Short mmCIF file of C-alpha atoms in Angstrom, two decimals:
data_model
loop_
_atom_site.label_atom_id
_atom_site.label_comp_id
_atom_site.label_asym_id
_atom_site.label_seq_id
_atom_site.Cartn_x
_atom_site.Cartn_y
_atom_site.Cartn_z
CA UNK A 10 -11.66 9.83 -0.25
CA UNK A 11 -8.86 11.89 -1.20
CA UNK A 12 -6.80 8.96 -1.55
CA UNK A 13 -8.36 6.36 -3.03
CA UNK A 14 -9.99 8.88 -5.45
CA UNK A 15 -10.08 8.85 -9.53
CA UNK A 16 -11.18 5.60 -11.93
CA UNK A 17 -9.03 3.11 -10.18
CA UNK A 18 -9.32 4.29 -7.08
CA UNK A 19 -6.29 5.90 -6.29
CA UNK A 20 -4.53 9.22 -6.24
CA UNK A 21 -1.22 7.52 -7.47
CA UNK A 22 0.39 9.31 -4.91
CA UNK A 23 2.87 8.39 -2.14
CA UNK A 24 2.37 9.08 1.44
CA UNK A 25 5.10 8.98 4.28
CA UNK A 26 5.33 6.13 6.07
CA UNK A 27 4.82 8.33 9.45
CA UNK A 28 1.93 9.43 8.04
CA UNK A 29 -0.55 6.08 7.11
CA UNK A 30 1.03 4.12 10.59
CA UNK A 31 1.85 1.06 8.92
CA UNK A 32 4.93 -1.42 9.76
CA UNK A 33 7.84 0.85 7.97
CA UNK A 34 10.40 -1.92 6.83
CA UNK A 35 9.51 -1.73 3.43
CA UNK A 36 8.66 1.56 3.48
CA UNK A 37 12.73 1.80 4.49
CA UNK A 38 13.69 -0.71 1.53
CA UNK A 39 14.72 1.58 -1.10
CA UNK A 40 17.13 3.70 1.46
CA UNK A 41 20.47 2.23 0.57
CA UNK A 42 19.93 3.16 -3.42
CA UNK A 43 20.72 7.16 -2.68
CA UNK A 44 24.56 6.09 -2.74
CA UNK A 45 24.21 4.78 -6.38
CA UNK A 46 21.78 7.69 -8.14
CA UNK A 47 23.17 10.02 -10.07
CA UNK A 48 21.68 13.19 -11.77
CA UNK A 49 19.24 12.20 -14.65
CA UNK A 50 20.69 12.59 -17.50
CA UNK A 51 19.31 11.89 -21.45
CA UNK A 52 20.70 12.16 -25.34
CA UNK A 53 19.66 15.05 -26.77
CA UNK A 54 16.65 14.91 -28.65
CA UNK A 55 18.39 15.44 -31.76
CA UNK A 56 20.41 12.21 -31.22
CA UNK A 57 20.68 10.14 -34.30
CA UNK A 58 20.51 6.01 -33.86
CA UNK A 59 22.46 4.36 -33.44
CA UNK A 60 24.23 7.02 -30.98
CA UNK A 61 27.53 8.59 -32.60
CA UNK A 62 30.76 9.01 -30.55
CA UNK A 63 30.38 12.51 -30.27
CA UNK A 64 27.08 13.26 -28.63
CA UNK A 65 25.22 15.46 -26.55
CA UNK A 66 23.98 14.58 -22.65
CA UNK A 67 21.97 16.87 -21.53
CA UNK A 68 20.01 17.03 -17.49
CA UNK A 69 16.83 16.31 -17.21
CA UNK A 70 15.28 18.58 -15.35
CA UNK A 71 12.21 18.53 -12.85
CA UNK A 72 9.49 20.93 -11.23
CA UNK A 73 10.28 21.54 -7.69
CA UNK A 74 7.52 18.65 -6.42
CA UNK A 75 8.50 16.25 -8.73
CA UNK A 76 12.08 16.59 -7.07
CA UNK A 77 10.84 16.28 -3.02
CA UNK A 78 8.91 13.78 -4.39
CA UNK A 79 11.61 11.46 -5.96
CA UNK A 80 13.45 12.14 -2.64
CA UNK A 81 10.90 11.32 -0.58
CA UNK A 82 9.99 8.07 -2.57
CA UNK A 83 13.70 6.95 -2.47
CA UNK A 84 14.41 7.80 0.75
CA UNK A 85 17.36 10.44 0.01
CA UNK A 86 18.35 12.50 2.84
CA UNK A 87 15.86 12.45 5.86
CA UNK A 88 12.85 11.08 3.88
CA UNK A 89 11.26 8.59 6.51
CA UNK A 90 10.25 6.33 3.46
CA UNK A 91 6.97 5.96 1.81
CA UNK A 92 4.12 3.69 0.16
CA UNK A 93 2.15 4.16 -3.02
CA UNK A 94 -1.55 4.72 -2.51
CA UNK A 95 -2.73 1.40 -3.96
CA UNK A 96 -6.13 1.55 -6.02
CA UNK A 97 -9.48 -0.61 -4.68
CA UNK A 98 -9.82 -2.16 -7.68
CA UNK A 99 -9.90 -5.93 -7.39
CA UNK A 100 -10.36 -6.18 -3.68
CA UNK A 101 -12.10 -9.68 -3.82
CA UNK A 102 -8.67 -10.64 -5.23
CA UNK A 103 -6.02 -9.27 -3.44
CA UNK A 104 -6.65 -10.37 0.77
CA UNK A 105 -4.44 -10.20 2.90
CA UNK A 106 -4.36 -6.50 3.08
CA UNK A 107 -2.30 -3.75 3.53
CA UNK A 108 1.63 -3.36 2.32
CA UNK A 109 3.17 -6.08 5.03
CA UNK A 110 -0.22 -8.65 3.90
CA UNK A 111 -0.48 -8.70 7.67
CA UNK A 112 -4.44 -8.16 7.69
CA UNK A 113 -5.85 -11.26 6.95
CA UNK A 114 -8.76 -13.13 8.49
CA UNK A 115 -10.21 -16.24 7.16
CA UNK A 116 -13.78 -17.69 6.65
CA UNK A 117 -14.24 -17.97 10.91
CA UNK A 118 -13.75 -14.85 12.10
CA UNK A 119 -13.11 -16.15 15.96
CA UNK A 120 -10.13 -18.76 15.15
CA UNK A 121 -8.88 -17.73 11.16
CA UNK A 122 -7.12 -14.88 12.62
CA UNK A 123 -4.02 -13.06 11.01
CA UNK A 124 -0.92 -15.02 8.96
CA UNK A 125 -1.21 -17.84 11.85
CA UNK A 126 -4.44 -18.25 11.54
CA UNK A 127 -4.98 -18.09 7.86
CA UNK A 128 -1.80 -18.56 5.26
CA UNK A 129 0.32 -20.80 7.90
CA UNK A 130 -2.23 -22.87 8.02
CA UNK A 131 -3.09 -23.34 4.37
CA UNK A 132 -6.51 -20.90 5.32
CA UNK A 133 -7.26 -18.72 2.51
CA UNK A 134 -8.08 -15.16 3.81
CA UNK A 135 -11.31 -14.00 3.12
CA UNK A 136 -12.03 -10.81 1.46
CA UNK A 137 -14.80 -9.54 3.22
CA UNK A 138 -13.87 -10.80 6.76
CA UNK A 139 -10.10 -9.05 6.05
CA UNK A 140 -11.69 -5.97 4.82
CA UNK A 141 -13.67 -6.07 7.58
CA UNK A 142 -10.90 -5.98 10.18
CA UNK A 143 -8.85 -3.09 8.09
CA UNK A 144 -11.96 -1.11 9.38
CA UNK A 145 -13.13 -2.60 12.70
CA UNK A 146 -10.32 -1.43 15.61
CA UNK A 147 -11.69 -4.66 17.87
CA UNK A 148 -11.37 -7.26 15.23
CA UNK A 149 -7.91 -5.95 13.79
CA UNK A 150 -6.67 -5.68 17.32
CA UNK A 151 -7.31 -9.84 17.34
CA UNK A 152 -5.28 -10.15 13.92
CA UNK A 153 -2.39 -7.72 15.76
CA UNK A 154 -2.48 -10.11 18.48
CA UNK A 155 -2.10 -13.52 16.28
CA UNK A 156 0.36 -11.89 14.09
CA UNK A 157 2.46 -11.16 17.10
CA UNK A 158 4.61 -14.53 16.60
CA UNK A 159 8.39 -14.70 16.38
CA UNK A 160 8.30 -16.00 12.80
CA UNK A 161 6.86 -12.96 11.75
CA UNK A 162 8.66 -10.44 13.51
CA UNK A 163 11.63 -11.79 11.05
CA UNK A 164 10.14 -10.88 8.46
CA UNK A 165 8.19 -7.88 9.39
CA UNK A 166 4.49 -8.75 8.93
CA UNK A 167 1.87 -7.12 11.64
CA UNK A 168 -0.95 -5.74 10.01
CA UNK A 169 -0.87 -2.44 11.37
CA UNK A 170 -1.67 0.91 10.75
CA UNK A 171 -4.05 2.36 8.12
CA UNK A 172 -6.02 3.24 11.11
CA UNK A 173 -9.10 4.60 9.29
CA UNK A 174 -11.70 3.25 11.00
CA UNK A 175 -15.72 2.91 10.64
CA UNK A 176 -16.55 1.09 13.67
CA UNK A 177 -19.28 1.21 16.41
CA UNK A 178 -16.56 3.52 18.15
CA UNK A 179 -16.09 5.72 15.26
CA UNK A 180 -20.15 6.16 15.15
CA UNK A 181 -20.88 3.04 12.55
CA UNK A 182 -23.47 0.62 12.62
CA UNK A 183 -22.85 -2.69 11.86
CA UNK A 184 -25.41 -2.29 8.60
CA UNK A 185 -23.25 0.60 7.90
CA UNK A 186 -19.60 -1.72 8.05
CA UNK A 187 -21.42 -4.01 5.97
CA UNK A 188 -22.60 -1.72 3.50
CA UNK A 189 -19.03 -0.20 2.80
CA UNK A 190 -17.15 -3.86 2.66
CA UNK A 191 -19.57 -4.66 -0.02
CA UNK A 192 -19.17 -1.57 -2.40
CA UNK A 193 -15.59 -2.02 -1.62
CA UNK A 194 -15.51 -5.55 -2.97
CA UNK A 195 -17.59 -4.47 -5.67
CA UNK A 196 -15.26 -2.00 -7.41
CA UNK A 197 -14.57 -2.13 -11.26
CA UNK A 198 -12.81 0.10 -13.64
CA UNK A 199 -15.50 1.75 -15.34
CA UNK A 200 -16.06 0.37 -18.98
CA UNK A 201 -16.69 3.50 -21.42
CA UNK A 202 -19.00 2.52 -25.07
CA UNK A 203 -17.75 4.13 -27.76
#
């Protein structure tokens, strides 16, 4: 839970796209920007407005991590490109899953299988059954397999990776899948009285 940790359910960190398995394209998206960035730069805070011909720039400077990790997000130098760990808040809301929306099953879990057999067909994914197959290796093989269409290869949808399963093969019961799908679809931000 290291990831998907804190009140929204997520670390707000970024992980390397080598590292969570998923399709990298847009992972790879920001790489071209490291020939226009430029040293951060700000006014001084003393800086009167509006901002007089003769004023100060000075850099803006950050801790070493910050640094790797504004490389690594951008994709300067050898960074293999990255995603944001999202937050579980709002499940029920957001299916088809994952960064490429490749994981998507609909309301029959045998034919409403991945983009072809869901949103190309005017099939609305269904939370739980996508949620399901983010977690079941058999069932998000079947959604690998449908998404495996020429249409999508263009534009870079599969529904891999994330491979964090809690399967029969990982040592899960089915009671046990169930059981997590539903507290994941039941996540809200946690209301504080004052």
């Amino acid at each position: 839970m290291s990831c998907h940790s804190g009140a929204a359910f997520t670390n707000n960190q970024i992980i390397p796209v080598n590292e969570i398995g998923t399709e990298p394209s847009r992972a790879k998206a920001l790489r071209r920007q490291a020939e226009i960035f430029s040293k951060t730069r700000m006014y001084a805070p003393q800086t009167p407005v509006p901002i007089p011909k003769e004023h100060e720039i000075i850099g803006v400077h950050f801790n070493n991590r910050t640094e790797q990790d504004l490389k690594l997000a951008y994709e300067h130098g050898d960074s293999p490109g990255v995603f944001k760990v999202k937050g579980l808040i709002g499940l029920q809301w957001s299916a088809p899953y994952l960064h490429d929306g490749g994981v998507a099953v609909g309301p029959n879990i045998y034919k409403d299988l991945g983009i072809p057999g869901t949103l190309s067909k005017g099939v609305v994914p269904d939370p739980y059954n996508s949620l399901l197959a983010l977690i079941d290796r058999n069932l998000r093989q079947k959604v690998l397999d449908a998404n495996r269409i020429p249409e999508l290869k263009d534009v870079h949808v599969t529904g891999e990776g994330h491979e964090f399963w809690v399967d029969e093969e990982a040592g899960f019961t089915i009671e046990e899948q169930d059981a997590l799908v539903n507290y994941l679809l039941s996540l809200q931000i946690e209301q504080k009285n004052n």
